[in-house]
Tab-separated table of C-alpha atoms in Angstrom:
chain	number	residue	atom	x	y	z
A	1	MET	CA	-1.737	-6.289	-19.279
A	2	GLU	CA	-1.493	-2.514	-19.245
A	3	PHE	CA	-2.458	0.092	-16.613
A	4	THR	CA	-3.473	3.673	-17.519
A	5	SER	CA	-3.303	6.821	-15.588
A	6	ARG	CA	-7.258	6.849	-15.416
A	7	GLU	CA	-7.085	3.373	-13.827
A	8	PHE	CA	-4.355	4.688	-11.406
A	9	LYS	CA	-6.670	7.552	-10.197
A	10	ASP	CA	-9.573	4.955	-10.026
A	11	PHE	CA	-7.539	2.800	-7.843
A	12	PHE	CA	-6.639	5.569	-5.411
A	13	GLN	CA	-10.408	6.426	-5.303
A	14	ASN	CA	-11.015	2.719	-4.298
A	15	ILE	CA	-8.524	3.121	-1.623
A	16	VAL	CA	-10.209	6.173	-0.284
A	17	ASP	CA	-13.436	4.380	-0.126
A	18	MET	CA	-12.042	1.232	1.515
A	19	ILE	CA	-10.304	3.153	4.263
A	20	GLU	CA	-13.665	4.639	5.171
A	21	GLU	CA	-15.143	1.295	5.403
A	22	GLU	CA	-12.131	-0.040	7.343
A	23	LYS	CA	-11.474	3.042	9.552
A	24	ASP	CA	-13.110	1.635	12.902
A	25	TYR	CA	-11.413	-1.661	12.346
A	26	LEU	CA	-8.001	-0.135	12.089
A	27	CYS	CA	-8.748	2.136	15.148
A	28	GLU	CA	-9.784	-1.133	17.035
A	29	LEU	CA	-6.491	-2.766	16.184
A	30	ASP	CA	-4.477	0.390	17.106
A	31	ARG	CA	-6.204	0.721	20.545
A	32	LYS	CA	-4.689	-2.622	21.539
A	33	ILE	CA	-1.044	-1.362	21.018
A	34	GLY	CA	-1.176	2.173	20.063
A	35	ASP	CA	-3.126	5.479	20.272
A	36	GLY	CA	-6.335	4.021	18.664
A	37	ASP	CA	-6.247	6.430	15.855
A	38	HIS	CA	-4.694	4.607	12.945
A	39	GLY	CA	-8.029	4.480	11.109
A	40	VAL	CA	-8.770	7.991	11.644
A	41	THR	CA	-5.179	9.175	10.537
A	42	MET	CA	-5.525	6.923	7.272
A	43	SER	CA	-8.956	8.608	6.781
A	44	ILE	CA	-7.464	12.044	7.074
A	45	GLY	CA	-4.742	11.266	4.618
A	46	TRP	CA	-6.798	9.609	1.936
A	47	GLN	CA	-9.664	12.054	2.260
A	48	ALA	CA	-6.944	14.854	1.497
A	49	VAL	CA	-5.951	12.760	-1.507
A	50	LYS	CA	-9.552	12.464	-2.613
A	51	GLU	CA	-9.744	16.378	-2.863
A	52	LYS	CA	-6.623	16.243	-5.342
A	53	LEU	CA	-8.110	13.360	-7.316
A	54	ASP	CA	-11.452	15.411	-7.735
A	55	GLY	CA	-9.291	18.611	-8.359
A	56	ASP	CA	-5.650	19.128	-9.585
A	57	LEU	CA	-5.295	15.517	-10.685
A	58	SER	CA	-8.685	15.122	-12.522
A	59	ASP	CA	-6.806	15.823	-15.967
A	60	GLU	CA	-3.473	14.502	-15.008
A	61	GLU	CA	-1.944	12.033	-17.390
A	62	ASP	CA	1.423	11.495	-16.007
A	63	ILE	CA	1.354	8.609	-13.695
A	64	ALA	CA	4.636	9.627	-11.816
A	65	LYS	CA	3.087	13.176	-11.075
A	66	ILE	CA	-0.131	11.312	-9.977
A	67	ASN	CA	2.008	9.429	-7.362
A	68	LEU	CA	4.066	12.344	-6.302
A	69	THR	CA	0.865	14.370	-5.731
A	70	VAL	CA	-0.744	11.509	-3.653
A	71	GLY	CA	2.578	10.929	-1.668
A	72	LYS	CA	2.971	14.700	-0.847
A	73	THR	CA	-0.737	15.168	-0.186
A	74	PHE	CA	-0.832	12.199	2.242
A	75	LEU	CA	2.307	13.390	4.069
A	76	ASN	CA	1.032	16.978	4.485
A	77	ALA	CA	-2.354	16.018	5.773
A	78	VAL	CA	-0.834	13.307	8.202
A	79	GLY	CA	1.394	14.187	11.083
A	80	SER	CA	1.944	10.762	12.410
A	81	SER	CA	4.929	8.395	11.578
A	82	VAL	CA	2.788	6.679	8.957
A	83	GLY	CA	2.631	9.923	6.916
A	84	PRO	CA	6.326	9.708	5.763
A	85	LEU	CA	6.321	5.889	5.324
A	86	TYR	CA	3.172	5.758	2.814
A	87	ALA	CA	4.510	9.135	1.180
A	88	THR	CA	7.916	7.396	0.486
A	89	GLY	CA	6.217	4.424	-0.994
A	90	PHE	CA	4.190	6.313	-3.608
A	91	MET	CA	7.028	8.770	-4.204
A	92	ARG	CA	9.636	5.999	-4.918
A	93	GLY	CA	7.140	4.172	-7.054
A	94	ALA	CA	6.604	7.399	-9.051
A	95	LYS	CA	10.404	7.381	-9.838
A	96	GLN	CA	9.994	4.164	-11.636
A	97	VAL	CA	7.232	5.463	-13.926
A	98	LYS	CA	8.580	8.832	-15.012
A	99	ASN	CA	6.687	10.489	-17.956
A	100	LYS	CA	4.391	7.581	-18.535
A	101	SER	CA	0.453	7.632	-18.978
A	102	ILE	CA	0.516	3.569	-19.693
A	103	LEU	CA	2.336	1.038	-17.565
A	104	ASN	CA	3.290	-2.395	-18.917
A	105	GLU	CA	3.644	-5.419	-16.617
A	106	GLU	CA	7.162	-4.771	-15.913
A	107	ASP	CA	6.708	-1.214	-15.038
A	108	LEU	CA	4.054	-2.322	-12.556
A	109	ILE	CA	6.546	-4.726	-11.008
A	110	ASN	CA	9.086	-2.004	-10.690
A	111	TYR	CA	6.501	0.389	-9.215
A	112	TRP	CA	5.311	-2.020	-6.568
A	113	LEU	CA	8.948	-3.315	-5.592
A	114	ALA	CA	9.870	0.298	-5.093
A	115	PHE	CA	6.908	0.989	-3.069
A	116	ALA	CA	7.627	-1.746	-0.556
A	117	LYS	CA	11.191	-1.191	-0.398
A	118	GLY	CA	10.909	2.596	0.031
A	119	ILE	CA	8.751	2.122	3.032
A	120	LYS	CA	11.019	-0.402	4.476
A	121	GLU	CA	14.058	1.788	4.134
A	122	ARG	CA	12.202	4.783	5.330
A	123	GLY	CA	11.016	3.008	8.554
A	124	GLN	CA	14.426	1.124	8.945
A	125	SER	CA	12.578	-2.095	10.011
A	126	ASP	CA	12.775	-5.520	9.140
A	127	ILE	CA	10.712	-8.647	9.210
A	128	GLY	CA	9.829	-9.542	12.881
A	129	ASP	CA	9.728	-5.799	14.196
A	130	LYS	CA	5.826	-5.907	14.051
A	131	THR	CA	5.478	-3.062	11.382
A	132	MET	CA	4.069	-2.641	7.834
A	133	VAL	CA	7.482	-4.308	6.821
A	134	ASP	CA	6.076	-7.637	7.929
A	135	THR	CA	3.447	-7.416	5.241
A	136	LEU	CA	5.340	-5.639	2.414
A	137	ALA	CA	8.754	-7.485	2.616
A	138	PRO	CA	7.311	-10.810	2.067
A	139	PHE	CA	5.022	-9.279	-0.571
A	140	ALA	CA	7.931	-7.774	-2.455
A	141	ARG	CA	9.848	-10.968	-2.223
A	142	GLU	CA	7.224	-13.125	-3.702
A	143	LEU	CA	6.212	-10.658	-6.275
A	144	GLU	CA	9.840	-10.375	-7.710
A	145	ALA	CA	10.493	-14.030	-7.323
A	146	LYS	CA	7.133	-15.149	-9.217
A	147	PHE	CA	7.529	-12.465	-12.094
A	148	ASN	CA	10.955	-13.658	-12.805
A	149	THR	CA	9.691	-17.191	-13.306
A	150	ASN	CA	6.455	-16.705	-15.125
A	151	GLU	CA	6.451	-13.008	-16.482
A	152	ASP	CA	2.797	-12.614	-15.529
A	153	PHE	CA	2.065	-9.575	-13.577
A	154	TYR	CA	-1.455	-10.754	-12.458
A	155	THR	CA	-0.543	-14.205	-11.037
A	156	SER	CA	2.582	-12.865	-9.413
A	157	PHE	CA	0.860	-10.051	-7.712
A	158	GLU	CA	-1.903	-12.396	-6.660
A	159	SER	CA	0.584	-14.844	-5.107
A	160	ALA	CA	2.310	-11.847	-3.429
A	161	VAL	CA	-0.679	-10.672	-1.832
A	162	VAL	CA	-1.051	-14.274	-0.321
A	163	GLU	CA	2.414	-13.855	1.211
A	164	ALA	CA	1.385	-10.426	2.474
A	165	LYS	CA	-1.471	-11.649	4.241
A	166	LYS	CA	0.562	-14.308	6.002
A	167	GLY	CA	3.005	-11.664	7.021
A	168	MET	CA	0.224	-9.376	8.424
A	169	GLU	CA	-1.176	-12.158	10.462
A	170	SER	CA	2.295	-13.087	11.602
A	171	THR	CA	2.364	-9.837	13.566
A	172	LYS	CA	-0.142	-11.211	16.091
A	173	ASP	CA	2.589	-13.325	17.625
A	174	LEU	CA	5.491	-10.804	17.536
A	175	ILE	CA	6.704	-8.425	20.257
A	176	SER	CA	6.762	-4.846	18.917
A	177	ARG	CA	10.132	-3.288	18.567
A	178	LYS	CA	9.255	0.084	16.893
A	179	GLY	CA	7.316	3.202	17.933
A	180	ARG	CA	5.258	3.714	20.896
A	181	SER	CA	3.901	0.195	20.915
A	182	SER	CA	7.453	-0.965	21.457
A	183	ARG	CA	7.037	-0.099	25.305
A	184	LEU	CA	4.367	-2.514	25.738
A	185	GLY	CA	6.984	-5.131	25.357
A	186	GLU	CA	5.519	-8.661	25.468
A	187	ARG	CA	2.040	-7.013	26.278
A	188	SER	CA	1.937	-6.364	22.518
A	189	VAL	CA	1.779	-10.035	21.737
A	190	GLY	CA	-1.599	-11.160	20.497
A	191	ALA	CA	-2.523	-7.861	18.816
A	192	GLN	CA	-2.199	-7.636	14.885
A	193	ASP	CA	-0.213	-4.550	13.954
A	194	PRO	CA	-2.501	-1.907	12.398
A	195	GLY	CA	0.040	-0.647	9.858
A	196	ALA	CA	0.770	-3.979	8.776
A	197	THR	CA	-2.979	-4.321	8.240
A	198	SER	CA	-3.580	-1.164	6.238
A	199	SER	CA	-0.643	-1.952	3.918
A	200	TYR	CA	-2.204	-5.481	3.268
A	201	LEU	CA	-5.479	-3.753	2.814
A	202	ILE	CA	-3.973	-1.613	0.033
A	203	LEU	CA	-2.242	-4.299	-1.584
A	204	HIS	CA	-5.586	-6.290	-1.612
A	205	ALA	CA	-7.440	-3.262	-2.957
A	206	PHE	CA	-5.107	-3.257	-5.906
A	207	LEU	CA	-5.565	-7.027	-6.617
A	208	SER	CA	-9.278	-6.509	-6.449
A	209	PHE	CA	-9.114	-3.703	-8.878
A	210	ILE	CA	-7.059	-5.586	-11.559
A	211	LYS	CA	-9.209	-8.632	-11.119
A	212	GLU	CA	-12.284	-6.544	-11.892
A	213	GLN	CA	-10.488	-4.984	-14.827
A	214	GLN	CA	-9.642	-8.423	-16.188
A	215	SER	CA	-13.150	-9.609	-15.863
A	216	GLN	CA	-14.631	-6.644	-17.610
A	217	ALA	CA	-11.989	-7.158	-20.405
A	218	SER	CA	-12.795	-10.839	-20.918
């Protein structure tokens, strides 16, 4: 499996569309434990990315530059804590794919592991804190373990997204330990974390994208 710069831009466009569809849902989740604006915040960030995709990035072939621009654009557009987190993910991923316009399966593994680990380090969170890390850490662990066993990116990513979903759903039973929602204490139990949800939706969007690519190729 190979993944081109054009496909990366198409994937990011899919995220733009997906976030618009899920914006109200993400806000609804956030109203239970936060300011109720996670969906709007994500939308603002990704609409700014869309402008870059349609403009400066339309002819860009370097996948690292595409990801750096996406990360910086999201960060500049979004003032809340989620801005630096996602920006770090995409910019750490970019470091793994310097000067490349086509990625092989090992490149993709390194990209997504860097994305997940970058967010974890930037947020200084662990599994159980009721954050994006509850989605991303199980995802990264499974992705690395599966690929080391079978050396097949698609099946490894598919399995990792299953673990990501379990992690996302586990946040319903957790007490929030980070950010404003941590002030709620035990009252945060029962609500699914919006950041864990948006990160799962991005991973799932990539899985859907590569699934469609594979079906078109076969």
